[in-house]
């Protein structure tokens, strides 16, 4: 009887978490936040039943809550939560829960926040835990994150080909809601290699796909990076086009309640006001 009750509680938690997950990736932070609080307010399940659900539902829900906290602008709170979630997942001694917590929440969130020392630490934990893991998704995501760190840390010549290969492998095996983010990092790598026309062409496709699939969680950042690439090609794109793209990105972020993106976009808009410059010497903020 108790076992059955726990299983029902886990199913309810899973259902609420899945609703929150869908809302998050569609950019609806209000619904995502409410659904995740409902999920975490539900009866606590015994961890002995986590295997039925592939990984611990409560830690998975907390991992999503940390991502919501980050994008709504509670960055400090999110960073503390990520550390707590990873520690809980390690203490559980259930590898799939740890891989999920790291690869789907902690690593992407720290990449977004730019706390690369945390990204490196979490990636080391993931690599150590999953090196003998036969499942493609964890291996390919690990490869993606390693390549992104190479690009972010100043070695795009090494990182871009590796990331391109890892993304191709990922596409061959699994669909992930992180695709828009991972592909935008690839575009940033192309830009770092001074391949701006190819970067912009690739990002146009990412932008179109994100809009078509209602994949809004990362959309303001896609548009912000697009504006920066346009800014780097003044012979093709007027300053007014750049400003328009940033304004659209800001509107999207405000509609969705993703204040983290809004602050980042506002910083770029302010730079345009401060240093419009002549077309040949315009200031182009870093793609990250």
Tab-separated table of C-alpha atoms in Angstrom:
chain	number	residue	atom	x	y	z
A	1	UNK	CA	0.000	0.000	0.000
A	2	UNK	CA	2.716	2.475	1.027
A	3	UNK	CA	4.745	1.513	-2.046
A	4	UNK	CA	1.757	2.154	-4.294
A	5	UNK	CA	1.119	5.545	-2.647
A	6	UNK	CA	4.731	6.535	-3.218
A	7	UNK	CA	4.485	5.479	-6.851
A	8	UNK	CA	1.343	7.599	-7.323
A	9	UNK	CA	3.102	10.557	-5.662
A	10	UNK	CA	6.058	10.102	-8.028
A	11	UNK	CA	3.719	10.009	-11.052
A	12	UNK	CA	2.031	13.226	-9.894
A	13	UNK	CA	5.415	14.865	-9.376
A	14	UNK	CA	6.534	13.680	-12.826
A	15	UNK	CA	3.371	15.074	-14.446
A	16	UNK	CA	3.771	18.493	-12.838
A	17	UNK	CA	7.490	18.562	-13.641
A	18	UNK	CA	6.823	17.729	-17.307
A	19	UNK	CA	4.253	20.549	-17.500
A	20	UNK	CA	6.797	22.932	-15.972
A	21	UNK	CA	9.505	21.705	-18.363
A	22	UNK	CA	7.323	22.338	-21.436
A	23	UNK	CA	6.430	25.816	-20.186
A	24	UNK	CA	10.100	26.621	-19.479
A	25	UNK	CA	11.365	25.723	-22.944
A	26	UNK	CA	8.432	27.586	-24.526
A	27	UNK	CA	9.575	30.671	-22.607
A	28	UNK	CA	6.595	30.836	-20.223
A	29	UNK	CA	8.470	31.455	-16.981
A	30	UNK	CA	5.325	32.289	-14.994
A	31	UNK	CA	3.642	28.938	-15.735
A	32	UNK	CA	6.941	27.070	-15.344
A	33	UNK	CA	7.567	28.645	-11.945
A	34	UNK	CA	4.040	27.907	-10.688
A	35	UNK	CA	4.077	24.303	-11.939
A	36	UNK	CA	7.476	23.574	-10.431
A	37	UNK	CA	6.417	24.966	-7.039
A	38	UNK	CA	3.307	22.737	-7.194
A	39	UNK	CA	5.519	19.766	-8.049
A	40	UNK	CA	7.896	20.433	-5.170
A	41	UNK	CA	4.995	21.051	-2.778
A	42	UNK	CA	3.629	17.546	-3.427
A	43	UNK	CA	4.091	14.587	-1.076
A	44	UNK	CA	7.687	13.487	-0.699
A	45	UNK	CA	8.422	10.183	-2.393
A	46	UNK	CA	10.725	7.471	-1.064
A	47	UNK	CA	13.932	7.429	-3.101
A	48	UNK	CA	13.645	3.630	-3.391
A	49	UNK	CA	11.095	4.203	-6.174
A	50	UNK	CA	13.238	6.510	-8.309
A	51	UNK	CA	14.269	3.699	-10.658
A	52	UNK	CA	10.661	3.533	-11.937
A	53	UNK	CA	11.108	7.069	-13.249
A	54	UNK	CA	14.728	6.799	-14.514
A	55	UNK	CA	15.942	9.440	-12.057
A	56	UNK	CA	14.913	11.201	-8.862
A	57	UNK	CA	11.917	13.385	-9.700
A	58	UNK	CA	12.424	15.819	-6.833
A	59	UNK	CA	16.035	16.591	-7.760
A	60	UNK	CA	15.007	16.863	-11.432
A	61	UNK	CA	12.288	19.347	-10.423
A	62	UNK	CA	14.752	21.337	-8.289
A	63	UNK	CA	17.128	21.394	-11.276
A	64	UNK	CA	14.440	22.961	-13.441
A	65	UNK	CA	13.570	25.451	-10.699
A	66	UNK	CA	17.215	26.608	-10.662
A	67	UNK	CA	17.042	27.240	-14.429
A	68	UNK	CA	13.829	29.239	-14.001
A	69	UNK	CA	15.440	31.228	-11.165
A	70	UNK	CA	18.396	32.070	-13.410
A	71	UNK	CA	16.334	33.296	-16.356
A	72	UNK	CA	13.907	35.340	-14.232
A	73	UNK	CA	16.957	37.120	-12.824
A	74	UNK	CA	17.589	35.467	-9.444
A	75	UNK	CA	21.134	34.543	-10.451
A	76	UNK	CA	22.651	34.191	-6.975
A	77	UNK	CA	19.764	32.027	-5.776
A	78	UNK	CA	20.095	29.856	-8.894
A	79	UNK	CA	23.848	29.316	-8.425
A	80	UNK	CA	23.369	28.216	-4.798
A	81	UNK	CA	20.552	25.869	-5.863
A	82	UNK	CA	22.685	24.280	-8.596
A	83	UNK	CA	25.420	23.446	-6.076
A	84	UNK	CA	22.850	21.981	-3.676
A	85	UNK	CA	21.210	19.887	-6.408
A	86	UNK	CA	24.527	18.409	-7.544
A	87	UNK	CA	25.507	17.582	-3.946
A	88	UNK	CA	22.135	15.875	-3.379
A	89	UNK	CA	22.481	13.907	-6.617
A	90	UNK	CA	25.983	12.740	-5.636
A	91	UNK	CA	24.747	11.722	-2.167
A	92	UNK	CA	21.946	9.684	-3.752
A	93	UNK	CA	24.486	7.424	-5.514
A	94	UNK	CA	22.148	7.095	-8.491
A	95	UNK	CA	24.245	7.862	-11.610
A	96	UNK	CA	21.406	8.770	-14.010
A	97	UNK	CA	20.098	11.388	-11.555
A	98	UNK	CA	23.572	12.926	-11.343
A	99	UNK	CA	24.041	12.953	-15.132
A	100	UNK	CA	20.642	14.589	-15.623
A	101	UNK	CA	21.289	17.204	-12.923
A	102	UNK	CA	24.663	18.124	-14.414
A	103	UNK	CA	24.067	17.865	-18.161
A	104	UNK	CA	20.533	19.261	-18.398
A	105	UNK	CA	20.694	21.910	-15.654
A	106	UNK	CA	23.943	22.746	-13.836
A	107	UNK	CA	26.326	22.888	-16.812
A	108	UNK	CA	24.082	24.825	-19.238
A	109	UNK	CA	23.019	27.237	-16.467
A	110	UNK	CA	26.619	28.063	-15.503
A	111	UNK	CA	27.542	28.509	-19.178
A	112	UNK	CA	24.658	30.969	-19.527
A	113	UNK	CA	25.707	32.812	-16.354
A	114	UNK	CA	29.345	32.848	-17.506
A	115	UNK	CA	30.665	31.225	-14.309
A	116	UNK	CA	33.071	29.043	-16.278
A	117	UNK	CA	35.006	27.803	-13.219
A	118	UNK	CA	31.742	26.205	-12.041
A	119	UNK	CA	31.078	24.834	-15.528
A	120	UNK	CA	34.536	23.239	-15.546
A	121	UNK	CA	33.986	21.721	-12.087
A	122	UNK	CA	30.563	20.289	-13.001
A	123	UNK	CA	31.901	18.977	-16.313
A	124	UNK	CA	34.741	17.181	-14.520
A	125	UNK	CA	32.197	15.513	-12.210
A	126	UNK	CA	30.082	14.485	-15.228
A	127	UNK	CA	33.063	13.066	-17.134
A	128	UNK	CA	34.301	11.095	-14.151
A	129	UNK	CA	30.841	9.667	-13.433
A	130	UNK	CA	29.793	8.848	-17.007
A	131	UNK	CA	33.027	7.778	-18.737
A	132	UNK	CA	31.878	4.137	-18.953
A	133	UNK	CA	28.284	5.068	-19.806
A	134	UNK	CA	27.039	3.507	-23.063
A	135	UNK	CA	24.174	5.989	-23.604
A	136	UNK	CA	24.950	8.401	-26.437
A	137	UNK	CA	23.229	11.466	-24.995
A	138	UNK	CA	25.529	11.842	-21.982
A	139	UNK	CA	28.662	11.253	-24.064
A	140	UNK	CA	27.617	13.691	-26.784
A	141	UNK	CA	26.528	16.393	-24.332
A	142	UNK	CA	29.852	16.013	-22.509
A	143	UNK	CA	31.672	16.482	-25.840
A	144	UNK	CA	29.545	19.549	-26.617
A	145	UNK	CA	30.326	21.169	-23.273
A	146	UNK	CA	34.051	20.429	-23.516
A	147	UNK	CA	34.130	22.024	-26.974
A	148	UNK	CA	32.139	25.069	-25.816
A	149	UNK	CA	34.605	25.619	-22.975
A	150	UNK	CA	37.487	25.504	-25.481
A	151	UNK	CA	35.746	28.217	-27.527
A	152	UNK	CA	34.853	30.326	-24.477
A	153	UNK	CA	38.383	30.050	-23.098
A	154	UNK	CA	39.941	31.346	-26.314
A	155	UNK	CA	40.646	28.344	-28.547
A	156	UNK	CA	37.914	28.367	-31.218
A	157	UNK	CA	40.215	26.718	-33.773
A	158	UNK	CA	40.165	23.567	-31.618
A	159	UNK	CA	36.652	23.940	-30.204
A	160	UNK	CA	34.569	24.679	-33.317
A	161	UNK	CA	35.329	21.482	-35.311
A	162	UNK	CA	34.870	19.361	-32.173
A	163	UNK	CA	31.565	21.059	-31.351
A	164	UNK	CA	30.345	20.656	-34.935
A	165	UNK	CA	31.072	16.927	-34.796
A	166	UNK	CA	29.465	16.526	-31.351
A	167	UNK	CA	26.315	18.365	-32.507
A	168	UNK	CA	26.078	16.115	-35.564
A	169	UNK	CA	26.371	13.022	-33.352
A	170	UNK	CA	23.737	14.431	-30.991
A	171	UNK	CA	21.352	15.091	-33.916
A	172	UNK	CA	21.832	11.509	-35.123
A	173	UNK	CA	20.858	9.999	-31.781
A	174	UNK	CA	18.520	12.229	-29.806
A	175	UNK	CA	16.497	15.460	-29.755
A	176	UNK	CA	17.365	17.767	-26.870
A	177	UNK	CA	15.680	21.039	-25.832
A	178	UNK	CA	19.207	22.433	-25.375
A	179	UNK	CA	19.793	22.414	-29.168
A	180	UNK	CA	19.159	26.141	-29.648
A	181	UNK	CA	21.714	27.001	-26.969
A	182	UNK	CA	24.340	24.506	-28.181
A	183	UNK	CA	24.029	25.638	-31.803
A	184	UNK	CA	24.242	29.313	-30.803
A	185	UNK	CA	27.514	28.520	-29.008
A	186	UNK	CA	28.721	26.983	-32.292
A	187	UNK	CA	27.812	30.232	-34.071
A	188	UNK	CA	29.781	32.201	-31.464
A	189	UNK	CA	32.756	29.963	-32.262
A	190	UNK	CA	32.409	30.661	-35.992
A	191	UNK	CA	32.352	34.395	-35.217
A	192	UNK	CA	35.501	34.025	-33.091
A	193	UNK	CA	37.166	32.479	-36.171
A	194	UNK	CA	36.156	35.622	-38.134
A	195	UNK	CA	33.615	33.638	-40.161
A	196	UNK	CA	30.816	36.154	-39.536
A	197	UNK	CA	28.866	35.608	-42.803
A	198	UNK	CA	28.683	31.840	-42.171
A	199	UNK	CA	27.876	32.481	-38.494
A	200	UNK	CA	24.980	34.793	-39.411
A	201	UNK	CA	23.638	32.395	-42.042
A	202	UNK	CA	23.719	29.544	-39.507
A	203	UNK	CA	22.088	31.684	-36.820
A	204	UNK	CA	19.292	32.717	-39.211
A	205	UNK	CA	18.383	29.035	-39.487
A	206	UNK	CA	18.558	28.544	-35.694
A	207	UNK	CA	16.359	31.640	-35.224
A	208	UNK	CA	13.764	30.391	-37.741
A	209	UNK	CA	13.650	26.919	-36.146
A	210	UNK	CA	13.279	28.370	-32.645
A	211	UNK	CA	10.325	30.526	-33.738
A	212	UNK	CA	8.653	27.681	-35.670
A	213	UNK	CA	8.953	25.246	-32.757
A	214	UNK	CA	7.934	27.800	-30.053
A	215	UNK	CA	11.382	27.217	-28.534
A	216	UNK	CA	11.465	30.593	-26.776
A	217	UNK	CA	13.569	30.026	-23.665
A	218	UNK	CA	16.786	30.930	-25.541
A	219	UNK	CA	15.228	33.086	-28.278
A	220	UNK	CA	16.178	36.525	-26.842
A	221	UNK	CA	19.831	35.425	-26.671
A	222	UNK	CA	19.715	34.116	-30.265
A	223	UNK	CA	18.420	37.529	-31.368
A	224	UNK	CA	21.006	39.385	-29.266
A	225	UNK	CA	23.878	37.380	-30.794
A	226	UNK	CA	22.332	37.949	-34.235
A	227	UNK	CA	22.392	41.712	-33.610
A	228	UNK	CA	26.075	41.519	-32.673
A	229	UNK	CA	26.902	39.619	-35.855
A	230	UNK	CA	24.991	42.225	-37.871
A	231	UNK	CA	26.960	44.939	-36.063
A	232	UNK	CA	30.204	43.268	-37.148
A	233	UNK	CA	29.153	43.584	-40.819
A	234	UNK	CA	28.431	47.323	-41.230
A	235	UNK	CA	28.768	47.126	-45.016
A	236	UNK	CA	25.635	44.897	-45.050
A	237	UNK	CA	23.629	45.892	-41.964
A	238	UNK	CA	22.741	49.443	-40.945
A	239	UNK	CA	22.937	50.425	-37.298
A	240	UNK	CA	19.157	50.850	-37.270
A	241	UNK	CA	18.732	47.161	-38.210
A	242	UNK	CA	20.929	46.184	-35.271
A	243	UNK	CA	18.911	48.367	-32.911
A	244	UNK	CA	15.649	46.922	-34.253
A	245	UNK	CA	16.839	43.335	-33.682
A	246	UNK	CA	17.908	44.163	-30.102
A	247	UNK	CA	14.577	45.894	-29.434
A	248	UNK	CA	12.672	42.830	-30.674
A	249	UNK	CA	14.858	40.622	-28.457
A	250	UNK	CA	14.116	42.867	-25.474
A	251	UNK	CA	10.362	42.739	-26.170
A	252	UNK	CA	10.495	38.919	-26.272
A	253	UNK	CA	12.429	38.750	-22.988
A	254	UNK	CA	10.003	41.138	-21.282
A	255	UNK	CA	6.947	39.223	-22.525
A	256	UNK	CA	8.379	35.962	-21.210
A	257	UNK	CA	9.687	37.342	-17.908
A	258	UNK	CA	13.276	36.344	-18.732
A	259	UNK	CA	14.878	39.333	-17.003
A	260	UNK	CA	18.346	37.780	-17.227
A	261	UNK	CA	18.217	38.099	-21.023
A	262	UNK	CA	16.619	41.554	-20.792
A	263	UNK	CA	19.535	42.908	-18.717
A	264	UNK	CA	22.043	41.507	-21.197
A	265	UNK	CA	20.169	42.983	-24.172
A	266	UNK	CA	19.807	46.372	-22.449
A	267	UNK	CA	23.582	46.461	-21.922
A	268	UNK	CA	24.080	46.006	-25.675
A	269	UNK	CA	21.468	48.677	-26.479
A	270	UNK	CA	23.220	51.096	-24.113
A	271	UNK	CA	26.550	50.438	-25.844
A	272	UNK	CA	24.947	51.402	-29.159
A	273	UNK	CA	23.827	54.726	-27.635
A	274	UNK	CA	27.241	55.427	-26.106
A	275	UNK	CA	29.395	54.450	-29.073
A	276	UNK	CA	27.549	54.551	-32.370
A	277	UNK	CA	30.838	55.457	-34.115
A	278	UNK	CA	31.339	55.538	-37.866
A	279	UNK	CA	30.249	52.465	-39.829
A	280	UNK	CA	33.831	51.229	-40.277
A	281	UNK	CA	34.752	51.511	-36.590
A	282	UNK	CA	31.650	50.579	-34.663
A	283	UNK	CA	32.105	48.939	-31.316
A	284	UNK	CA	30.969	45.306	-31.410
A	285	UNK	CA	30.385	43.794	-27.946
A	286	UNK	CA	31.693	40.299	-27.278
A	287	UNK	CA	29.355	37.626	-28.591
A	288	UNK	CA	29.090	36.142	-25.082
